[in-house]
Amino acid sequence: SRLSQQARQPLAPVVSRQSEARMAKRRMETLAFIAALVVSVVDSLGLSFTNPLQIPYGKYLGASAELIAWTSAIRGLCSMVAKVWMPWLSDVSSRTTVVRISVIGSTVSYFIQGLAAVFPTPQSRIACYIAGRAVNGLFDGTAPVLRSYISEVFQDEDVMKQKLIYLNLSSLSIGMVFSPLAGIVAGGVGPAAP
């Protein structure tokens, strides 16, 4: 009986260390997923808040309906380019660096679009607005980078698939919920404060 107790004692610290390592890994995975979720939601919010405002703000700047449609097309084209260069850069450098670059670029693009209202002529306002939309598209590549990040963090394939589904659904649903709210708020504030 005494021998069996002595034989079991050295296992307790080993089991405890393994349990602590598993808990630390789960905490790291949880924090990584929360960070990816926050970036995805913020990215979705930025687009969903500005999309309902494009027509009234574009008209306020002096753009025709056709030109406003072209700005969306330009943004979409630049977004396609971003979906190529951002994942490539994240493979070459790091996922977190590319996500930071994307967030900074998107912020600058919204600033450029808002700055368009201060230009003196309709042509200069519209040119600034188009530039802001293009810059916004060029930094719209976080989705594939976040998917790669999640697939690297979660080794269990079933858990990884579940987290990817949550990530995609959250970014879609946030946009659907908050786009109408952005339109309501903009109606009360007016197009001069995008």
Coordinates of N, CA and C in Angstrom, one line a residue:
S1 N 0.8 -1.2 0.0 CA 0.0 0.0 0.0 C 0.9 1.3 0.0
R2 N 1.9 1.3 0.8 CA 2.8 2.4 0.9 C 3.6 2.5 -0.4
L3 N 4.0 1.4 -1.0 CA 4.7 1.4 -2.3 C 3.8 2.0 -3.4
S4 N 2.5 1.6 -3.4 CA 1.7 2.1 -4.5 C 1.4 3.6 -4.3
Q5 N 1.4 4.1 -3.1 CA 1.2 5.6 -2.9 C 2.4 6.3 -3.3
Q6 N 3.6 5.8 -3.1 CA 4.9 6.4 -3.5 C 5.0 6.4 -5.0
A7 N 4.5 5.3 -5.7 CA 4.5 5.2 -7.1 C 3.6 6.2 -7.8
R8 N 2.5 6.6 -7.1 CA 1.5 7.5 -7.7 C 1.9 9.0 -7.5
Q9 N 2.7 9.3 -6.5 CA 3.0 10.7 -6.1 C 3.7 11.4 -7.3
P10 N 4.7 10.8 -7.9 CA 5.4 11.6 -9.0 C 4.5 11.9 -10.2
L11 N 3.4 11.1 -10.4 CA 2.5 11.4 -11.5 C 1.6 12.6 -11.2
A12 N 1.3 13.0 -10.0 CA 0.5 14.1 -9.7 C 1.0 15.4 -10.3
P13 N 2.3 15.8 -10.1 CA 2.8 17.0 -10.8 C 2.8 17.0 -12.3
V14 N 3.0 15.8 -12.9 CA 3.0 15.7 -14.3 C 1.6 15.9 -14.9
V15 N 0.6 15.2 -14.2 CA -0.8 15.4 -14.7 C -1.2 16.9 -14.5
S16 N -0.8 17.5 -13.4 CA -1.1 18.9 -13.1 C -0.5 19.8 -14.2
R17 N 0.7 19.5 -14.6 CA 1.4 20.3 -15.6 C 0.7 20.1 -17.0
Q18 N 0.3 18.9 -17.3 CA -0.4 18.7 -18.5 C -1.8 19.4 -18.5
S19 N -2.5 19.3 -17.4 CA -3.8 20.0 -17.3 C -3.6 21.5 -17.4
E20 N -2.6 22.1 -16.8 CA -2.3 23.5 -16.9 C -2.0 23.9 -18.3
A21 N -1.2 23.0 -19.0 CA -0.9 23.3 -20.4 C -2.1 23.3 -21.3
R22 N -3.0 22.3 -21.1 CA -4.3 22.3 -21.8 C -5.1 23.5 -21.6
M23 N -5.2 23.9 -20.3 CA -6.0 25.1 -20.0 C -5.3 26.4 -20.6
A24 N -4.0 26.5 -20.6 CA -3.3 27.6 -21.2 C -3.6 27.6 -22.7
K25 N -3.6 26.5 -23.3 CA -3.8 26.4 -24.8 C -5.3 26.8 -25.1
R26 N -6.2 26.4 -24.3 CA -7.6 26.8 -24.5 C -7.8 28.3 -24.3
R27 N -7.1 28.8 -23.3 CA -7.2 30.3 -23.1 C -6.6 31.0 -24.3
M28 N -5.5 30.6 -24.8 CA -4.9 31.2 -26.0 C -5.8 31.1 -27.2
E29 N -6.4 29.9 -27.4 CA -7.3 29.7 -28.5 C -8.6 30.6 -28.4
T30 N -9.1 30.7 -27.2 CA -10.3 31.6 -26.9 C -9.9 33.1 -27.2
L31 N -8.8 33.5 -26.7 CA -8.4 34.9 -26.9 C -8.1 35.2 -28.4
A32 N -7.5 34.2 -29.1 CA -7.3 34.3 -30.5 C -8.6 34.4 -31.3
F33 N -9.6 33.6 -30.9 CA -10.9 33.7 -31.6 C -11.6 35.0 -31.3
I34 N -11.6 35.4 -30.1 CA -12.2 36.7 -29.7 C -11.6 37.8 -30.5
A35 N -10.2 37.8 -30.6 CA -9.6 38.9 -31.4 C -10.0 38.8 -32.9
A36 N -10.0 37.6 -33.4 CA -10.5 37.5 -34.8 C -11.9 37.9 -35.0
L37 N -12.8 37.6 -34.1 CA -14.2 38.0 -34.1 C -14.3 39.5 -34.0
V38 N -13.6 40.1 -33.2 CA -13.7 41.6 -33.0 C -13.2 42.3 -34.3
V39 N -12.1 41.8 -34.9 CA -11.7 42.4 -36.2 C -12.7 42.2 -37.3
S40 N -13.3 41.0 -37.3 CA -14.3 40.7 -38.3 C -15.5 41.6 -38.2
V41 N -16.0 41.8 -36.9 CA -17.2 42.6 -36.7 C -16.9 44.0 -37.0
V42 N -15.7 44.5 -36.6 CA -15.4 45.9 -36.8 C -15.3 46.2 -38.3
D43 N -14.7 45.2 -39.0 CA -14.6 45.4 -40.5 C -16.0 45.4 -41.1
S44 N -16.8 44.5 -40.7 CA -18.2 44.5 -41.2 C -19.0 45.7 -40.8
L45 N -18.8 46.2 -39.6 CA -19.5 47.4 -39.2 C -19.1 48.6 -40.0
G46 N -17.8 48.7 -40.3 CA -17.3 49.8 -41.1 C -18.0 49.9 -42.4
L47 N -18.1 48.8 -43.1 CA -18.8 48.7 -44.4 C -20.3 48.9 -44.3
S48 N -20.9 48.2 -43.3 CA -22.3 48.3 -43.2 C -22.8 49.6 -42.7
F49 N -22.0 50.4 -42.0 CA -22.4 51.7 -41.6 C -22.3 52.7 -42.8
T50 N -21.3 52.5 -43.7 CA -21.1 53.5 -44.7 C -21.9 53.1 -46.0
N51 N -22.3 51.9 -46.2 CA -23.0 51.6 -47.4 C -24.4 52.3 -47.6
P52 N -25.2 52.3 -46.5 CA -26.5 53.0 -46.7 C -26.3 54.6 -46.9
L53 N -25.1 55.1 -46.6 CA -24.9 56.5 -46.7 C -24.3 56.9 -48.1
Q54 N -24.0 56.0 -48.9 CA -23.3 56.3 -50.1 C -24.1 57.2 -51.1
I55 N -25.4 56.9 -51.2 CA -26.2 57.6 -52.1 C -26.5 59.0 -51.6
P56 N -27.0 59.2 -50.4 CA -27.2 60.6 -49.9 C -25.9 61.4 -49.8
Y57 N -24.8 60.8 -49.4 CA -23.6 61.5 -49.2 C -23.0 61.8 -50.6
G58 N -23.1 60.9 -51.6 CA -22.6 61.2 -52.9 C -23.4 62.3 -53.6
K59 N -24.7 62.3 -53.4 CA -25.5 63.4 -53.9 C -25.2 64.8 -53.2
Y60 N -24.9 64.7 -51.9 CA -24.5 65.9 -51.2 C -23.2 66.5 -51.8
L61 N -22.3 65.6 -52.2 CA -21.1 66.0 -52.8 C -21.2 66.5 -54.2
G62 N -22.4 66.2 -54.8 CA -22.6 66.7 -56.2 C -22.4 65.6 -57.2
A63 N -22.4 64.3 -56.8 CA -22.2 63.2 -57.7 C -23.6 62.8 -58.3
S64 N -23.6 62.3 -59.5 CA -24.8 61.8 -60.1 C -25.0 60.3 -59.6
A65 N -26.2 59.8 -59.8 CA -26.4 58.4 -59.4 C -25.5 57.4 -60.1
E66 N -25.2 57.7 -61.4 CA -24.3 56.8 -62.2 C -22.9 56.9 -61.6
L67 N -22.4 58.1 -61.2 CA -21.1 58.2 -60.6 C -21.0 57.5 -59.3
I68 N -22.1 57.6 -58.5 CA -22.1 56.9 -57.2 C -22.1 55.4 -57.4
A69 N -22.8 54.9 -58.4 CA -22.7 53.5 -58.7 C -21.3 53.1 -59.1
W70 N -20.6 53.9 -59.9 CA -19.2 53.7 -60.3 C -18.3 53.6 -59.1
T71 N -18.5 54.5 -58.1 CA -17.7 54.4 -56.9 C -17.8 53.1 -56.2
S72 N -19.0 52.5 -56.2 CA -19.2 51.2 -55.6 C -18.5 50.1 -56.4
A73 N -18.5 50.3 -57.7 CA -17.8 49.3 -58.6 C -16.3 49.4 -58.4
I74 N -15.8 50.6 -58.3 CA -14.4 50.8 -58.1 C -14.0 50.2 -56.8
R75 N -14.8 50.4 -55.7 CA -14.5 49.8 -54.4 C -14.4 48.3 -54.5
G76 N -15.4 47.7 -55.3 CA -15.5 46.3 -55.4 C -14.3 45.7 -56.2
L77 N -13.8 46.4 -57.2 CA -12.7 46.0 -58.0 C -11.4 46.1 -57.1
C78 N -11.3 47.2 -56.3 CA -10.1 47.3 -55.4 C -10.2 46.2 -54.3
S79 N -11.4 45.8 -53.9 CA -11.6 44.8 -52.9 C -11.1 43.4 -53.5
M80 N -11.3 43.2 -54.7 CA -10.8 41.9 -55.4 C -9.3 41.9 -55.3
V81 N -8.7 43.1 -55.6 CA -7.2 43.1 -55.5 C -6.8 42.9 -54.1
A82 N -7.5 43.4 -53.1 CA -7.1 43.2 -51.7 C -7.2 41.8 -51.3
K83 N -8.1 41.1 -51.9 CA -8.3 39.6 -51.5 C -7.1 38.8 -52.1
V84 N -6.3 39.4 -52.9 CA -5.1 38.7 -53.4 C -3.9 39.1 -52.7
W85 N -3.7 40.5 -52.5 CA -2.4 40.9 -51.9 C -2.4 40.7 -50.4
M86 N -3.5 40.9 -49.7 CA -3.4 40.7 -48.3 C -3.1 39.3 -47.8
P87 N -3.8 38.3 -48.4 CA -3.4 36.9 -48.0 C -2.0 36.6 -48.3
W88 N -1.5 37.1 -49.5 CA -0.1 36.8 -49.9 C 0.8 37.5 -48.9
L89 N 0.6 38.7 -48.5 CA 1.4 39.4 -47.5 C 1.4 38.7 -46.2
S90 N 0.2 38.2 -45.8 CA 0.1 37.5 -44.5 C 0.9 36.2 -44.5
D91 N 1.1 35.6 -45.7 CA 1.9 34.4 -45.8 C 3.4 34.7 -45.7
V92 N 3.7 35.9 -46.3 CA 5.1 36.3 -46.3 C 5.5 36.9 -44.9
S93 N 4.7 37.7 -44.3 CA 5.0 38.3 -43.0 C 4.3 37.6 -41.9
S94 N 3.2 38.3 -41.4 CA 2.4 37.6 -40.3 C 1.0 38.1 -40.5
R95 N 0.1 37.3 -39.9 CA -1.3 37.5 -40.0 C -1.7 38.8 -39.2
T96 N -1.1 38.9 -38.1 CA -1.5 40.1 -37.2 C -1.0 41.4 -37.9
T97 N 0.2 41.4 -38.5 CA 0.6 42.6 -39.2 C -0.3 43.0 -40.3
V98 N -0.8 42.1 -41.1 CA -1.7 42.4 -42.2 C -3.0 42.8 -41.7
V99 N -3.5 42.3 -40.6 CA -4.8 42.7 -40.0 C -4.6 44.2 -39.5
R100 N -3.5 44.5 -38.9 CA -3.3 45.9 -38.5 C -3.2 46.8 -39.6
I101 N -2.5 46.4 -40.7 CA -2.5 47.2 -41.9 C -3.9 47.5 -42.5
S102 N -4.7 46.4 -42.5 CA -6.0 46.6 -43.0 C -6.9 47.5 -42.2
V103 N -6.8 47.4 -40.9 CA -7.6 48.3 -40.0 C -7.1 49.8 -40.2
I104 N -5.8 50.0 -40.3 CA -5.3 51.3 -40.5 C -5.7 51.9 -41.8
G105 N -5.6 51.0 -42.9 CA -6.0 51.5 -44.2 C -7.5 51.8 -44.3
S106 N -8.3 51.0 -43.7 CA -9.8 51.2 -43.7 C -10.1 52.5 -43.0
T107 N -9.4 52.8 -41.8 CA -9.7 54.0 -41.1 C -9.3 55.2 -41.9
V108 N -8.1 55.1 -42.6 CA -7.7 56.2 -43.5 C -8.7 56.4 -44.6
S109 N -9.3 55.4 -45.1 CA -10.2 55.5 -46.2 C -11.5 56.2 -45.8
Y110 N -12.0 55.9 -44.6 CA -13.2 56.6 -44.1 C -12.9 58.1 -43.8
F111 N -11.7 58.3 -43.4 CA -11.3 59.7 -43.2 C -11.3 60.5 -44.5
I112 N -10.7 59.8 -45.6 CA -10.7 60.5 -46.9 C -12.1 60.7 -47.4
Q113 N -13.0 59.7 -47.2 CA -14.3 59.9 -47.7 C -15.0 61.1 -47.0
G114 N -14.8 61.2 -45.7 CA -15.4 62.3 -44.9 C -14.8 63.6 -45.2
L115 N -13.5 63.6 -45.6 CA -12.8 64.8 -45.9 C -13.3 65.4 -47.2
A116 N -14.0 64.6 -48.1 CA -14.4 65.1 -49.4 C -15.4 66.3 -49.2
A117 N -16.1 66.3 -48.1 CA -17.1 67.4 -48.0 C -16.5 68.8 -47.8
V118 N -15.2 68.9 -47.5 CA -14.6 70.2 -47.2 C -13.9 70.8 -48.5
F119 N -13.9 70.0 -49.6 CA -13.3 70.6 -50.8 C -14.2 71.6 -51.5
P120 N -13.7 72.6 -52.2 CA -14.5 73.7 -52.6 C -15.4 73.4 -53.9
T121 N -14.9 72.5 -54.8 CA -15.6 72.3 -56.0 C -16.2 70.9 -56.0
P122 N -17.3 70.7 -56.7 CA -17.9 69.4 -56.8 C -16.9 68.4 -57.4
Q123 N -16.1 68.8 -58.4 CA -15.2 67.8 -59.0 C -14.1 67.4 -58.0
S124 N -13.6 68.3 -57.2 CA -12.6 67.9 -56.2 C -13.2 67.0 -55.1
R125 N -14.5 67.4 -54.7 CA -15.2 66.6 -53.7 C -15.4 65.1 -54.2
I126 N -15.8 65.0 -55.4 CA -16.1 63.7 -56.0 C -14.8 62.9 -56.2
A127 N -13.7 63.6 -56.6 CA -12.4 62.9 -56.8 C -11.9 62.4 -55.4
C128 N -12.1 63.2 -54.4 CA -11.7 62.7 -53.0 C -12.5 61.5 -52.6
Y129 N -13.8 61.6 -52.8 CA -14.7 60.6 -52.5 C -14.4 59.3 -53.2
I130 N -14.1 59.3 -54.5 CA -13.7 58.1 -55.2 C -12.4 57.6 -54.7
A131 N -11.5 58.4 -54.4 CA -10.2 58.0 -53.8 C -10.4 57.2 -52.5
G132 N -11.3 57.8 -51.7 CA -11.6 57.1 -50.4 C -12.2 55.8 -50.6
R133 N -13.1 55.7 -51.5 CA -13.8 54.4 -51.8 C -12.7 53.4 -52.3
A134 N -11.8 53.8 -53.2 CA -10.8 52.9 -53.7 C -9.9 52.4 -52.6
V135 N -9.4 53.4 -51.8 CA -8.6 53.0 -50.7 C -9.3 52.0 -49.7
N136 N -10.6 52.2 -49.5 CA -11.4 51.3 -48.7 C -11.3 49.9 -49.3
G137 N -11.5 49.8 -50.6 CA -11.5 48.5 -51.2 C -10.1 47.8 -51.2
L138 N -9.1 48.6 -51.3 CA -7.7 48.1 -51.3 C -7.3 47.5 -49.9
F139 N -8.0 47.8 -48.9 CA -7.7 47.3 -47.5 C -8.8 46.4 -47.0
D140 N -9.6 45.9 -47.9 CA -10.8 45.0 -47.5 C -10.5 43.5 -47.7
G141 N -9.3 43.1 -47.3 CA -8.9 41.7 -47.4 C -8.7 41.0 -46.1
T142 N -9.4 41.4 -45.1 CA -9.1 40.7 -43.8 C -9.8 39.3 -43.7
A143 N -10.9 39.1 -44.4 CA -11.6 37.8 -44.3 C -10.8 36.6 -44.6
P144 N -10.1 36.6 -45.7 CA -9.2 35.4 -45.9 C -8.1 35.3 -45.0
V145 N -7.5 36.4 -44.5 CA -6.4 36.4 -43.5 C -6.9 35.8 -42.2
L146 N -8.1 36.3 -41.8 CA -8.7 35.8 -40.5 C -9.0 34.3 -40.6
R147 N -9.5 33.8 -41.8 CA -9.7 32.4 -41.9 C -8.4 31.6 -41.8
S148 N -7.4 32.1 -42.4 CA -6.1 31.4 -42.3 C -5.6 31.4 -40.8
Y149 N -5.8 32.5 -40.1 CA -5.4 32.7 -38.7 C -6.1 31.6 -37.9
I150 N -7.4 31.5 -38.1 CA -8.2 30.6 -37.3 C -7.8 29.1 -37.6
S151 N -7.5 28.8 -38.9 CA -7.1 27.5 -39.2 C -5.7 27.1 -38.6
E152 N -4.9 28.1 -38.4 CA -3.6 27.9 -37.7 C -3.7 27.7 -36.2
V153 N -4.6 28.5 -35.6 CA -4.7 28.4 -34.2 C -5.4 27.1 -33.7
F154 N -6.5 26.7 -34.4 CA -7.2 25.5 -33.9 C -6.8 24.3 -34.7
Q155 N -6.2 23.4 -34.0 CA -5.6 22.2 -34.6 C -6.7 21.1 -34.9
D156 N -7.7 21.1 -34.0 CA -8.8 20.2 -34.2 C -9.7 20.7 -35.3
E157 N -9.9 19.9 -36.4 CA -10.6 20.3 -37.6 C -12.1 20.6 -37.3
D158 N -12.7 19.8 -36.5 CA -14.1 20.1 -36.2 C -14.3 21.4 -35.5
V159 N -13.4 21.7 -34.5 CA -13.5 23.0 -33.8 C -13.2 24.1 -34.7
M160 N -12.2 23.9 -35.6 CA -11.8 25.0 -36.5 C -13.0 25.3 -37.5
K161 N -13.7 24.3 -38.0 CA -14.8 24.5 -38.9 C -15.9 25.3 -38.1
Q162 N -16.1 24.9 -36.9 CA -17.2 25.6 -36.1 C -16.8 27.1 -35.9
K163 N -15.5 27.4 -35.6 CA -15.1 28.7 -35.4 C -15.2 29.5 -36.7
L164 N -14.9 28.9 -37.8 CA -15.0 29.6 -39.1 C -16.4 29.9 -39.4
I165 N -17.3 29.0 -39.1 CA -18.8 29.3 -39.3 C -19.2 30.5 -38.4
Y166 N -18.8 30.5 -37.2 CA -19.2 31.6 -36.3 C -18.6 32.9 -36.8
L167 N -17.4 32.9 -37.3 CA -16.8 34.1 -37.8 C -17.5 34.6 -39.0
N168 N -17.9 33.8 -40.0 CA -18.6 34.2 -41.2 C -20.0 34.7 -40.8
L169 N -20.7 33.9 -40.0 CA -22.1 34.3 -39.6 C -22.1 35.7 -38.9
S170 N -21.1 35.9 -38.0 CA -21.1 37.1 -37.2 C -20.9 38.3 -38.1
S171 N -20.0 38.2 -39.1 CA -19.8 39.4 -39.9 C -21.0 39.6 -40.8
L172 N -21.7 38.6 -41.3 CA -22.8 38.8 -42.1 C -24.0 39.4 -41.3
S173 N -24.3 38.8 -40.2 CA -25.4 39.2 -39.4 C -25.2 40.6 -38.8
I174 N -24.0 41.0 -38.4 CA -23.8 42.3 -37.9 C -24.1 43.4 -39.0
G175 N -23.7 43.1 -40.2 CA -24.0 44.0 -41.3 C -25.5 44.2 -41.6
M176 N -26.2 43.1 -41.5 CA -27.6 43.1 -41.8 C -28.4 43.8 -40.7
V177 N -27.9 43.7 -39.5 CA -28.6 44.4 -38.4 C -28.3 45.9 -38.3
F178 N -27.0 46.2 -38.5 CA -26.7 47.6 -38.3 C -26.8 48.5 -39.5
S179 N -26.9 48.0 -40.7 CA -27.0 48.8 -41.9 C -28.3 49.7 -41.8
P180 N -29.5 49.1 -41.5 CA -30.6 50.0 -41.4 C -30.5 51.0 -40.3
L181 N -29.9 50.6 -39.2 CA -29.7 51.6 -38.1 C -28.8 52.8 -38.5
A182 N -27.8 52.5 -39.4 CA -26.9 53.5 -39.9 C -27.7 54.5 -40.7
G183 N -28.6 54.0 -41.5 CA -29.5 54.8 -42.3 C -30.4 55.7 -41.5
I184 N -30.9 55.2 -40.4 CA -31.8 55.9 -39.5 C -31.0 57.0 -38.8
V185 N -29.8 56.7 -38.3 CA -29.0 57.7 -37.7 C -28.6 58.8 -38.7
A186 N -28.2 58.4 -39.9 CA -27.7 59.4 -40.9 C -28.9 60.3 -41.3
G187 N -30.1 59.8 -41.3 CA -31.2 60.6 -41.6 C -31.4 61.7 -40.6
G188 N -31.1 61.4 -39.3 CA -31.2 62.4 -38.2 C -30.0 63.4 -38.2
V189 N -28.8 62.9 -38.6 CA -27.6 63.8 -38.5 C -27.5 64.6 -39.8
G190 N -27.7 63.9 -40.9 CA -27.6 64.6 -42.2 C -26.3 64.2 -42.9
P191 N -26.2 64.4 -44.2 CA -25.1 63.9 -44.9 C -23.8 64.7 -44.7
A192 N -23.9 65.9 -44.0 CA -22.7 66.7 -43.8 C -21.8 66.1 -42.7
A193 N -22.3 65.1 -42.0 CA -21.5 64.4 -40.9 C -21.4 63.0 -41.2
P194 N -20.6 62.5 -42.2 CA -20.6 61.1 -42.5 C -19.8 60.2 -41.5

